[in-house]
Every structure is written in C-alpha cells, then in structure tokens.
GROMACS .gro file of C-alpha atoms in nm:
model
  225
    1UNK     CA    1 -13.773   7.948 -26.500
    2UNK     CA    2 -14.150   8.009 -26.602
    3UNK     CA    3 -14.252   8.256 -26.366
    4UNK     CA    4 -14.337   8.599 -26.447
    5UNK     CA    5 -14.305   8.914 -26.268
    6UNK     CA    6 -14.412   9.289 -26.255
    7UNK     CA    7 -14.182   9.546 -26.322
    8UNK     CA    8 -14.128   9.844 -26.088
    9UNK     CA    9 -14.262  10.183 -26.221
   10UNK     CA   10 -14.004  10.404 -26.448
   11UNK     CA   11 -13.945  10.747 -26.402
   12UNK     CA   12 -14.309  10.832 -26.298
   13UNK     CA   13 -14.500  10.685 -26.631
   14UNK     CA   14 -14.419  10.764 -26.982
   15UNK     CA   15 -14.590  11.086 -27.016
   16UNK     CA   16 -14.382  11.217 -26.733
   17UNK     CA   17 -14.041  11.075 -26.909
   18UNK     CA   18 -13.749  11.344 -26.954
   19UNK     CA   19 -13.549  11.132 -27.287
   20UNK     CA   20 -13.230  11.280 -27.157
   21UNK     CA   21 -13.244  11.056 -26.876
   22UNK     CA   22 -13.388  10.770 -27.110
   23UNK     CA   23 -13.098  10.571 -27.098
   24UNK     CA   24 -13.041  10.600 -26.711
   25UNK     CA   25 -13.429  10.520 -26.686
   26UNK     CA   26 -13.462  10.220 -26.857
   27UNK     CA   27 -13.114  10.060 -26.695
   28UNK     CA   28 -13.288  10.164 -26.356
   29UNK     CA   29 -13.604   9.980 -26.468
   30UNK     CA   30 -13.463   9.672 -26.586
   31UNK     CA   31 -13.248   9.621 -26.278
   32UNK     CA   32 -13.557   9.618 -26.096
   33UNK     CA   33 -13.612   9.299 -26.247
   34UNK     CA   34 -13.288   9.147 -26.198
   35UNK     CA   35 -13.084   8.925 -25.970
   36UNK     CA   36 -12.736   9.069 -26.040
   37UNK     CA   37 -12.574   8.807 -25.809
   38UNK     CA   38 -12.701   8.537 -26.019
   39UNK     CA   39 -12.394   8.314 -26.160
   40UNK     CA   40 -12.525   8.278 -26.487
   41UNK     CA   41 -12.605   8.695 -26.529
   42UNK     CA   42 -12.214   8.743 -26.428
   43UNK     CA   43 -12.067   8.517 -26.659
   44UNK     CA   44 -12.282   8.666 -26.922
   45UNK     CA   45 -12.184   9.012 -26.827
   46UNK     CA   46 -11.808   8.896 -26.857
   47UNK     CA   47 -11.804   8.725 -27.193
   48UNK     CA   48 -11.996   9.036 -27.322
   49UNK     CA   49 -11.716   9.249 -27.181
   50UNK     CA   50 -11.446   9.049 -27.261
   51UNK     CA   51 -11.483   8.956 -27.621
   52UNK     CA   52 -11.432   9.280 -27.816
   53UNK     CA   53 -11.146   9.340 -27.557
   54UNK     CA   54 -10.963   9.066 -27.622
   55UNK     CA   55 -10.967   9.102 -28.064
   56UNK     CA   56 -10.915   9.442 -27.969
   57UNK     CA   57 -10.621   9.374 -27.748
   58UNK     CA   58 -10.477   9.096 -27.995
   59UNK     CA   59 -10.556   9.255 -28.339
   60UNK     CA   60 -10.317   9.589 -28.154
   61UNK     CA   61 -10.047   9.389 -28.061
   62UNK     CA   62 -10.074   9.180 -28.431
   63UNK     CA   63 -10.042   9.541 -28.554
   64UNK     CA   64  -9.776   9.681 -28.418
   65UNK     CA   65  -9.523   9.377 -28.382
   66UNK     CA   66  -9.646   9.126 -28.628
   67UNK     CA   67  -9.568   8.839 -28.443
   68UNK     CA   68  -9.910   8.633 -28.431
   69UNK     CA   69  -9.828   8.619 -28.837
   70UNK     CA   70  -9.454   8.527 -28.814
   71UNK     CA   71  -9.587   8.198 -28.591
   72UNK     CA   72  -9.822   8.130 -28.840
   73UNK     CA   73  -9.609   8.216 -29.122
   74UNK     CA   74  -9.850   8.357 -29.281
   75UNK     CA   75 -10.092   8.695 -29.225
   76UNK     CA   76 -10.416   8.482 -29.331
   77UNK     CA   77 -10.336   8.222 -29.143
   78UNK     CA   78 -10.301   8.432 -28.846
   79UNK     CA   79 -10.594   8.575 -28.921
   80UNK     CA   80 -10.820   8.301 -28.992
   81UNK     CA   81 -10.684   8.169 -28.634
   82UNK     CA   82 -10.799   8.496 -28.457
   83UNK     CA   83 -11.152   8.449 -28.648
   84UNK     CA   84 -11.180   8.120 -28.534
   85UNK     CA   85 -11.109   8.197 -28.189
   86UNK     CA   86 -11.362   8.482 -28.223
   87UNK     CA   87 -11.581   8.237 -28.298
   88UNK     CA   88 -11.593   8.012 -28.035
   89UNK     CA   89 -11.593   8.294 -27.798
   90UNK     CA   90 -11.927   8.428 -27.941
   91UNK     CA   91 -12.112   8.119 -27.950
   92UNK     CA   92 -11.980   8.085 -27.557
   93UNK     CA   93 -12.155   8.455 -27.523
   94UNK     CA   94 -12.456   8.348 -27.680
   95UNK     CA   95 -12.497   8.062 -27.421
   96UNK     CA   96 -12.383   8.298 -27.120
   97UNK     CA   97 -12.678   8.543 -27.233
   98UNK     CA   98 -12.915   8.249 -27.294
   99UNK     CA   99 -12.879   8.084 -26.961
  100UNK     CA  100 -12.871   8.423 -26.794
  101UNK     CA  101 -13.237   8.464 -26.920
  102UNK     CA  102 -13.362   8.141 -26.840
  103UNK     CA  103 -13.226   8.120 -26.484
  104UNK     CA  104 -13.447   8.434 -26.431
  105UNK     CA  105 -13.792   8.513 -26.474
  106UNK     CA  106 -13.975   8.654 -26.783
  107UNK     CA  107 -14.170   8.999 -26.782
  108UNK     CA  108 -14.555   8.892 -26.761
  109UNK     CA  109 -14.606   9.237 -27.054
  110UNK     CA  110 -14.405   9.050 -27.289
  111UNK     CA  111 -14.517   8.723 -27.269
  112UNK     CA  112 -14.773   8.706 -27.568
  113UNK     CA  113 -14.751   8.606 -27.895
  114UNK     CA  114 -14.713   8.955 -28.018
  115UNK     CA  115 -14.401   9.019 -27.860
  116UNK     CA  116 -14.279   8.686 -27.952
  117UNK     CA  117 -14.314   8.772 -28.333
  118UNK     CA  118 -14.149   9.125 -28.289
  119UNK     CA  119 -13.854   8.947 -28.143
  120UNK     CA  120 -13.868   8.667 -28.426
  121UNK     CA  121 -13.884   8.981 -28.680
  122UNK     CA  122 -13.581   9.177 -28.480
  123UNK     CA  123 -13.381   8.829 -28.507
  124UNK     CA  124 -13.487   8.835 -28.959
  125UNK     CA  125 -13.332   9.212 -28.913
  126UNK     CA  126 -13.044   9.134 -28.693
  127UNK     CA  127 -12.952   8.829 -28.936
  128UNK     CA  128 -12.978   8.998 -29.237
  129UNK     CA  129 -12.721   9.293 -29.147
  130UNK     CA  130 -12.495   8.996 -28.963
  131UNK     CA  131 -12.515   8.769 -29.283
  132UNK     CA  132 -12.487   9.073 -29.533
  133UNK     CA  133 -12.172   9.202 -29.364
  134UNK     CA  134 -11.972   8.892 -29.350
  135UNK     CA  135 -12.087   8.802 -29.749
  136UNK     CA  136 -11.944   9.167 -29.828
  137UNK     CA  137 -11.644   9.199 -29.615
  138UNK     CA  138 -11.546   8.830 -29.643
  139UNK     CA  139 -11.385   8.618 -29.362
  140UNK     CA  140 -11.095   8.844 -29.360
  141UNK     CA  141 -11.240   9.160 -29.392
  142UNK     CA  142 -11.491   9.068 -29.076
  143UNK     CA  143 -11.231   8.961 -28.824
  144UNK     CA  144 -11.016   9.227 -28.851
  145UNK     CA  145 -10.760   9.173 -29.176
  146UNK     CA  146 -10.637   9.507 -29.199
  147UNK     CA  147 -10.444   9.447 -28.871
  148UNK     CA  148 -10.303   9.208 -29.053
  149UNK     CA  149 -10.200   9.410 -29.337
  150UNK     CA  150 -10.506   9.240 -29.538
  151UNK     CA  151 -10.676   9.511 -29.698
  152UNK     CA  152 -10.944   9.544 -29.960
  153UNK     CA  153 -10.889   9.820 -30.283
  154UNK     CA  154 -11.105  10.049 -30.093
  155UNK     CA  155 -11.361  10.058 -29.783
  156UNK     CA  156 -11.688   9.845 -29.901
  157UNK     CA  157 -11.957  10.073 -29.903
  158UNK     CA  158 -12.226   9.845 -30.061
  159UNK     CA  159 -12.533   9.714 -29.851
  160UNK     CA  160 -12.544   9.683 -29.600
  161UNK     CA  161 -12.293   9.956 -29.535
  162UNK     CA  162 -12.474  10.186 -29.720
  163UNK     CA  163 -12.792  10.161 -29.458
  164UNK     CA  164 -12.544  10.227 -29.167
  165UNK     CA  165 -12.215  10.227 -29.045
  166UNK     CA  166 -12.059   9.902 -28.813
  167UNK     CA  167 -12.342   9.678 -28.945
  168UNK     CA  168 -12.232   9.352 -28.810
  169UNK     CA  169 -12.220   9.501 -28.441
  170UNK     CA  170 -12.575   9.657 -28.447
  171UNK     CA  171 -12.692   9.346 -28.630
  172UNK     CA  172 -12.543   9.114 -28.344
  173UNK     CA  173 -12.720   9.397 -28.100
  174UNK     CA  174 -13.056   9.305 -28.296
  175UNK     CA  175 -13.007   8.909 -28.251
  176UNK     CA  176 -13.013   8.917 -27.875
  177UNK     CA  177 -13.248   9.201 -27.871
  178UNK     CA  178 -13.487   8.993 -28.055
  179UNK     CA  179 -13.404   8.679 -27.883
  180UNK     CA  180 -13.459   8.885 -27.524
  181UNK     CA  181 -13.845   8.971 -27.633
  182UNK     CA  182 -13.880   8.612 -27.755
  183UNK     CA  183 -13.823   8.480 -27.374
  184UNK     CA  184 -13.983   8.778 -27.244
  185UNK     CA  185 -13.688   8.823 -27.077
  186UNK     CA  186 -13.593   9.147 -26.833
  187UNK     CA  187 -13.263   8.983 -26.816
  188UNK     CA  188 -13.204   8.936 -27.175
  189UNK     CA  189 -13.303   9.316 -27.230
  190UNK     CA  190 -13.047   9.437 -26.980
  191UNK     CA  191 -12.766   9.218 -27.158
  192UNK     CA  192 -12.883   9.388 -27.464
  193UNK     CA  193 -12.812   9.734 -27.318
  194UNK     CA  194 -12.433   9.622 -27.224
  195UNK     CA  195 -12.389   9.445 -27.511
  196UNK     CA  196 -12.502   9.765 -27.725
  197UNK     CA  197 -12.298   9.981 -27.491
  198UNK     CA  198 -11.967   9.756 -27.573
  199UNK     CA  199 -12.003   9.771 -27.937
  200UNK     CA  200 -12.006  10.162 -27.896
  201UNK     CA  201 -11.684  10.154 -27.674
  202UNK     CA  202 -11.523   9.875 -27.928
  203UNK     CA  203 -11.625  10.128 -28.245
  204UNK     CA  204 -11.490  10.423 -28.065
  205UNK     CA  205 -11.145  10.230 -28.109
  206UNK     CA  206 -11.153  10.024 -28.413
  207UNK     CA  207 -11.325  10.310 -28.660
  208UNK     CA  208 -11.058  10.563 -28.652
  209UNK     CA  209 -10.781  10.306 -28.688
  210UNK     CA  210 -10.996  10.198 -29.009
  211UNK     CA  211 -11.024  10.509 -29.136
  212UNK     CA  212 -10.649  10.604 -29.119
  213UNK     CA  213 -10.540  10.244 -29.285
  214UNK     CA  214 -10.767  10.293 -29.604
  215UNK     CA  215 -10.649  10.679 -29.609
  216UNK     CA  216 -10.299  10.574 -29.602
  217UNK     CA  217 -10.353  10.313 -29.876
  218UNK     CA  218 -10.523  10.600 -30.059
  219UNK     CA  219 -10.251  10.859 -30.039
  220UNK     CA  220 -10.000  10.575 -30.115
  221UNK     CA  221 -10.195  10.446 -30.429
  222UNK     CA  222 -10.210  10.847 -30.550
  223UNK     CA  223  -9.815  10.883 -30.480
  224UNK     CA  224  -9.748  10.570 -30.739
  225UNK     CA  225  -9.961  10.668 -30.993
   0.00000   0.00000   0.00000
C-alpha cells in the first residue's frame, strides 16, 4: 500500500518518557499503527515464532537420541540437512515480514530519504555481522554442529565475536530493522521487536548448552594430556 499514516502519541512525548517502561511504550505505539488481524501480519508473526523453535526442538532431540544422524548415516549430513531446511524457512520469514509491511501502510515520519539511507546503512551493519559469522563459524558451526557432536578446537572468539556475543541473531535483527525504515514501515518495526524478542528467548536456551559442550571438551582435552 502507499498510504501513510500518523502515529498515536507515546507515553505523553519524549521528555515525559519513564525508559523502564520503554519497551512497553514503544510496543503500545507501534500497535497503534497496526492491523493485527491482517493475514499477512499473522503469518509473519508465526514463521518468526516458529523458526528458532523448531532447530531448537530438532537440534534437542538430534542431541539426545542421535537419530536424525543414524538416517543420514552421517552427523554432517544430518546437519547440512537441518541447515538447509533452516534455510528455506528463513527466506519464507523474510517474505512473511515483507508482505506484512506492504499490505499495511508506511509511517508518513519515515518516509524521506534520510530514513531510507539509515535503513540501507542498518542493512551494511546487519550484513556484515550475518556474513562475518557464517565465514567464521562455517556451515556447520552456524546451524548448530555441536548438537551433532561437530565441534570446533575451541569457541571462535574472533570478529565478529569479539564485538558481541550471538552475532548472527542481532545481525539478522539489524536486516529487518533496516529493511522496516526502508518501507517506512510501522509494521516492519513491530516484527522487528518480536523478532528481537525471539532471538533473546532462543539464546536463553542455546548459550548455556554451548557453554557446557566446549567446557566438557575442555576438561576432557586436560584429562588426556
């Protein structure tokens, strides 16, 4: 759609903001733009929900009983099967998200070219820590080897790990931020919020599991030598 609209006031103007509530405000604020009935928002919403579930769900069960490797007779094989899959499920996100923004209108305050290039330069940013991650973790390493019992000699701590931790989710985060501002998009902000809020939720799961592989291997490596 090429309409624009005006947003509803938040929280009584900026000066009057109380950041505690920042995160409550700004979800209020952006539902005031949005038509949460609206096919194309839900099946965004449910591909954002249901992708780190699901590699969650199957890289668990891989874990504990192995059996996604012994019908592929092989651990990589198994794994490069779950990456693919992971795959095609984010590139059917990224079309959920997109048509969820353009079959709603676009925020009149970001429709300028100056918002247009800060998106451009959040989707550079985004890339970057996307691109840099899979280059330094390798295919493996980004869709979830260790389940697999593929592990590296030790956690990779070179860039872009060494900016921050989980780079590949808050570069993904980036990417639809940035393409949100570039369609001046209420909608595409929201999505951004849930699909920032799932990362956190898939993190709180996958980090500690992480950590306790690579100390294992650790301690194990120390008994040998």
């Amino acid at each position: 759609m090429s309409s624009s609209v005006a947003g509803p006031d938040c929280c009584g103007g900026l000066g009057n903001v109380d950041f505690r509530q920042a995160d409550l405000c700004v979800m209020t604020w952006l539902l005031g733009y949005v038509d949460p009935s609206d096919p194309c928002f839900v099946a965004a919403i449910l591909t954002i929900a249901f992708n780190p579930l699901f590699w969650n769900v199957v890289a668990r069960w891989e874990q504990k009983t192995r059996k996604l490797s012994k019908a592929f007779r092989s651990p990589y094989l198994a794994c490069y099967s779950l990456g693919a899959a992971i795959l095609l499920l984010n590139i059917l996100r990224s079309h959920c998200f997109t048509q969820a923004m353009l079959s709603q209108p676009k925020m009149e305050s970001l429709d300028n070219p100056t918002a247009y290039r800060v998106g451009l330069a959040l989707l550079g940013v985004g890339s970057t820590f996307v691109l840099s991650s899979f280059f330094a973790l390798g295919f493996t390493g980004t869709f979830l080897g260790d389940y697999f019992g593929i592990l590296k000699e030790a956690r990779v701590t070179t860039f872009p790990f060494n900016i921050l931790d989980n780079p590949m989710y808050w570069g993904s985060t980036a990417n639809y931020l940035g393409w949100a501002v570039m369609h001046a998009s209420p909608t595409g902000l929201l999505l951004t919020v849930v699909v920032a809020l799932i990362y956190m939720v898939a993190i709180l799961y996958e980090e500690p599991f992480t950590a306790q592989i690579y100390q294992q291997k650790a301690s194990s490596s120390h008994k040998r030598s």
